[in-house]
Amino acid sequence: MKVTVTDPEGDLMNVTFYNETGGTIGSVTNVTNGTRVSVEWSGLQPGTTYKWYVNVTDSYGNVKKSKVWNFTMAPTSGESQ
């Protein structure tokens, strides 16, 4: 999962990726303005739909939540869709 983060004032940011059903997927700290940030989400199951979002916090403590994105893992061979 990847996102590009920006801050109007150019502050450093902390980026946290969340599973919509709860739990942190991963975090990246001290991100500079305009940087593309990514984390790996392990333990995903074939044929399952996942929803996730990102919170970005700047150095003043302002938090912005992204929209919720989703994707479906491809089924393993032999599984029907």
Coordinates of N, CA and C in Angstrom, one line a residue:
M1 N 0.8 -1.1 0.0 CA 0.0 0.0 0.0 C 0.9 1.2 0.0
K2 N 0.5 2.2 -0.8 CA 1.3 3.4 -1.0 C 0.4 4.6 -1.0
V3 N 0.9 5.7 -0.4 CA 0.3 7.0 -0.5 C 1.3 8.1 -0.6
T4 N 1.0 9.2 -1.2 CA 1.8 10.3 -1.3 C 1.2 11.4 -0.3
V5 N 2.1 11.9 0.6 CA 1.6 12.8 1.6 C 2.2 14.2 1.4
T6 N 1.3 15.2 1.7 CA 1.8 16.6 1.6 C 1.2 17.4 2.7
D7 N 1.9 18.4 3.1 CA 1.5 19.3 4.1 C 1.7 20.8 3.6
P8 N 0.6 21.6 3.7 CA 0.7 23.0 3.1 C 1.8 23.8 3.6
E9 N 2.2 23.5 4.9 CA 3.3 24.3 5.5 C 4.7 23.6 5.3
G10 N 4.7 22.4 4.8 CA 5.9 21.6 4.6 C 6.4 21.0 5.8
D11 N 5.6 20.8 6.8 CA 6.0 20.1 8.1 C 6.3 18.7 7.9
L12 N 7.2 18.1 8.7 CA 7.4 16.7 8.8 C 6.1 16.0 9.2
M13 N 5.9 14.8 8.8 CA 4.6 14.1 9.1 C 4.9 12.7 9.6
N14 N 4.0 12.2 10.4 CA 3.9 10.8 10.8 C 2.7 10.2 10.1
V15 N 2.9 9.1 9.4 CA 1.9 8.4 8.6 C 1.6 7.1 9.2
T16 N 0.3 6.8 9.5 CA -0.1 5.5 10.1 C -1.1 4.9 9.2
F17 N -0.9 3.7 8.8 CA -1.9 2.9 8.0 C -2.7 2.0 8.9
Y18 N -4.0 2.1 8.8 CA -4.9 1.3 9.6 C -5.8 0.4 8.8
N19 N -6.1 -0.8 9.4 CA -7.1 -1.7 8.9 C -8.5 -1.1 9.3
E20 N -9.4 -1.0 8.4 CA -10.7 -0.3 8.8 C -11.4 -1.0 10.0
T21 N -11.2 -2.3 10.1 CA -11.8 -3.1 11.2 C -11.1 -3.0 12.5
G22 N -10.0 -2.2 12.5 CA -9.3 -2.0 13.7 C -7.8 -2.5 13.6
G23 N -7.0 -1.8 14.2 CA -5.6 -2.3 14.2 C -4.7 -1.5 13.3
T24 N -3.5 -1.3 13.7 CA -2.5 -0.6 12.9 C -1.8 -1.6 12.0
I25 N -1.6 -1.2 10.7 CA -0.9 -2.0 9.7 C 0.6 -1.7 9.8
G26 N 0.9 -0.4 9.9 CA 2.2 0.1 10.0 C 2.3 1.6 10.0
S27 N 3.5 2.1 10.4 CA 3.7 3.5 10.5 C 5.1 3.9 9.9
V28 N 5.1 5.1 9.5 CA 6.4 5.7 9.0 C 6.5 7.1 9.6
T29 N 7.6 7.5 10.2 CA 7.7 8.7 10.9 C 8.7 9.7 10.2
N30 N 8.5 11.0 10.5 CA 9.4 12.0 10.0 C 9.5 12.0 8.5
V31 N 8.3 12.0 7.9 CA 8.1 12.0 6.4 C 8.1 13.4 5.9
T32 N 8.9 13.7 4.9 CA 9.0 15.0 4.3 C 7.8 15.2 3.3
N33 N 7.5 16.5 3.1 CA 6.4 16.9 2.2 C 6.6 16.3 0.8
G34 N 5.5 15.7 0.3 CA 5.5 15.2 -1.1 C 6.1 13.8 -1.2
T35 N 6.4 13.2 -0.1 CA 7.0 11.8 -0.2 C 6.0 10.7 -0.4
R36 N 6.3 9.7 -1.1 CA 5.5 8.5 -1.3 C 5.9 7.6 -0.2
V37 N 4.9 7.1 0.6 CA 5.1 6.3 1.8 C 4.4 4.9 1.5
S38 N 5.1 3.9 2.0 CA 4.4 2.5 1.8 C 4.7 1.7 3.0
V39 N 3.8 0.7 3.2 CA 4.0 -0.3 4.2 C 3.5 -1.7 3.6
E40 N 4.0 -2.7 4.2 CA 3.5 -4.1 3.8 C 2.5 -4.5 4.8
W41 N 1.4 -5.2 4.3 CA 0.4 -5.7 5.2 C 0.4 -7.2 5.0
S42 N 0.9 -7.9 6.1 CA 1.1 -9.3 6.0 C -0.1 -10.0 6.6
G43 N -0.2 -11.3 6.3 CA -1.2 -12.2 6.8 C -2.5 -12.1 6.1
L44 N -2.5 -11.6 4.8 CA -3.8 -11.4 4.1 C -4.2 -12.8 3.5
Q45 N -5.5 -13.0 3.4 CA -6.0 -14.2 3.0 C -6.6 -14.1 1.5
P46 N -6.3 -15.1 0.7 CA -6.9 -15.1 -0.7 C -8.4 -15.0 -0.7
G47 N -8.9 -14.3 -1.7 CA -10.3 -14.2 -1.8 C -11.0 -13.2 -0.8
T48 N -10.3 -12.5 0.0 CA -10.8 -11.7 1.0 C -10.7 -10.2 0.6
T49 N -11.7 -9.4 0.9 CA -11.7 -8.0 0.7 C -11.2 -7.3 1.9
Y50 N -10.3 -6.3 1.8 CA -9.7 -5.6 2.9 C -10.0 -4.1 2.7
K51 N -10.2 -3.4 3.8 CA -10.4 -1.9 3.7 C -9.4 -1.3 4.6
W52 N -8.8 -0.2 4.2 CA -7.8 0.5 4.9 C -7.8 2.0 4.7
Y53 N -7.2 2.7 5.6 CA -7.1 4.2 5.5 C -5.8 4.6 6.2
V54 N -5.5 5.9 6.0 CA -4.3 6.5 6.6 C -4.6 7.7 7.4
N55 N -3.9 7.8 8.5 CA -3.9 9.1 9.3 C -2.6 9.7 9.1
V56 N -2.6 11.0 8.9 CA -1.3 11.8 8.7 C -1.3 12.8 9.8
T57 N -0.3 12.9 10.6 CA -0.1 13.8 11.7 C 1.1 14.7 11.4
D58 N 0.9 16.1 11.4 CA 2.0 16.9 11.2 C 2.7 17.3 12.6
S59 N 3.7 18.1 12.5 CA 4.5 18.4 13.7 C 3.7 19.3 14.7
Y60 N 2.5 19.8 14.3 CA 1.7 20.6 15.2 C 0.6 19.7 15.8
G61 N 0.6 18.4 15.5 CA -0.4 17.5 16.0 C -1.7 17.5 15.2
N62 N -1.8 18.2 14.1 CA -3.0 18.2 13.3 C -3.1 16.8 12.6
V63 N -4.2 16.2 12.7 CA -4.4 14.9 12.1 C -5.4 14.9 10.9
K64 N -5.1 14.3 9.8 CA -6.0 14.2 8.7 C -6.2 12.7 8.4
K65 N -7.4 12.3 8.2 CA -7.7 10.9 7.9 C -8.1 10.9 6.4
S66 N -7.5 9.9 5.7 CA -7.8 9.7 4.3 C -9.2 9.1 4.1
K67 N -9.6 9.0 2.9 CA -10.8 8.2 2.6 C -10.4 6.7 2.9
V68 N -11.4 5.9 2.9 CA -11.2 4.4 3.0 C -11.0 3.8 1.6
W69 N -10.0 3.1 1.4 CA -9.7 2.3 0.2 C -10.0 0.9 0.4
N70 N -10.2 0.1 -0.6 CA -10.4 -1.3 -0.5 C -9.7 -2.1 -1.7
F71 N -9.5 -3.3 -1.4 CA -9.0 -4.2 -2.5 C -9.3 -5.6 -2.1
T72 N -9.4 -6.5 -3.1 CA -9.7 -7.9 -2.8 C -8.5 -8.8 -3.3
M73 N -8.0 -9.6 -2.4 CA -6.9 -10.5 -2.7 C -7.4 -11.5 -3.7
A74 N -6.6 -11.8 -4.7 CA -7.0 -12.8 -5.7 C -7.1 -14.2 -5.0
P75 N -8.1 -15.0 -5.5 CA -8.2 -16.4 -4.9 C -7.0 -17.2 -5.3
T76 N -6.7 -18.2 -4.6 CA -5.7 -19.1 -5.0 C -6.2 -20.0 -6.1
S77 N -5.3 -20.6 -6.9 CA -5.7 -21.4 -8.0 C -6.6 -22.5 -7.5
G78 N -7.7 -22.8 -8.2 CA -8.6 -23.8 -7.8 C -9.8 -23.3 -7.0
E79 N -9.7 -22.1 -6.5 CA -10.8 -21.5 -5.8 C -11.8 -20.8 -6.7
S80 N -13.0 -20.9 -6.5 CA -14.0 -20.2 -7.4 C -14.2 -18.8 -6.9
Q81 N -14.6 -17.9 -7.7 CA -14.8 -16.5 -7.4 C -16.2 -16.2 -7.1

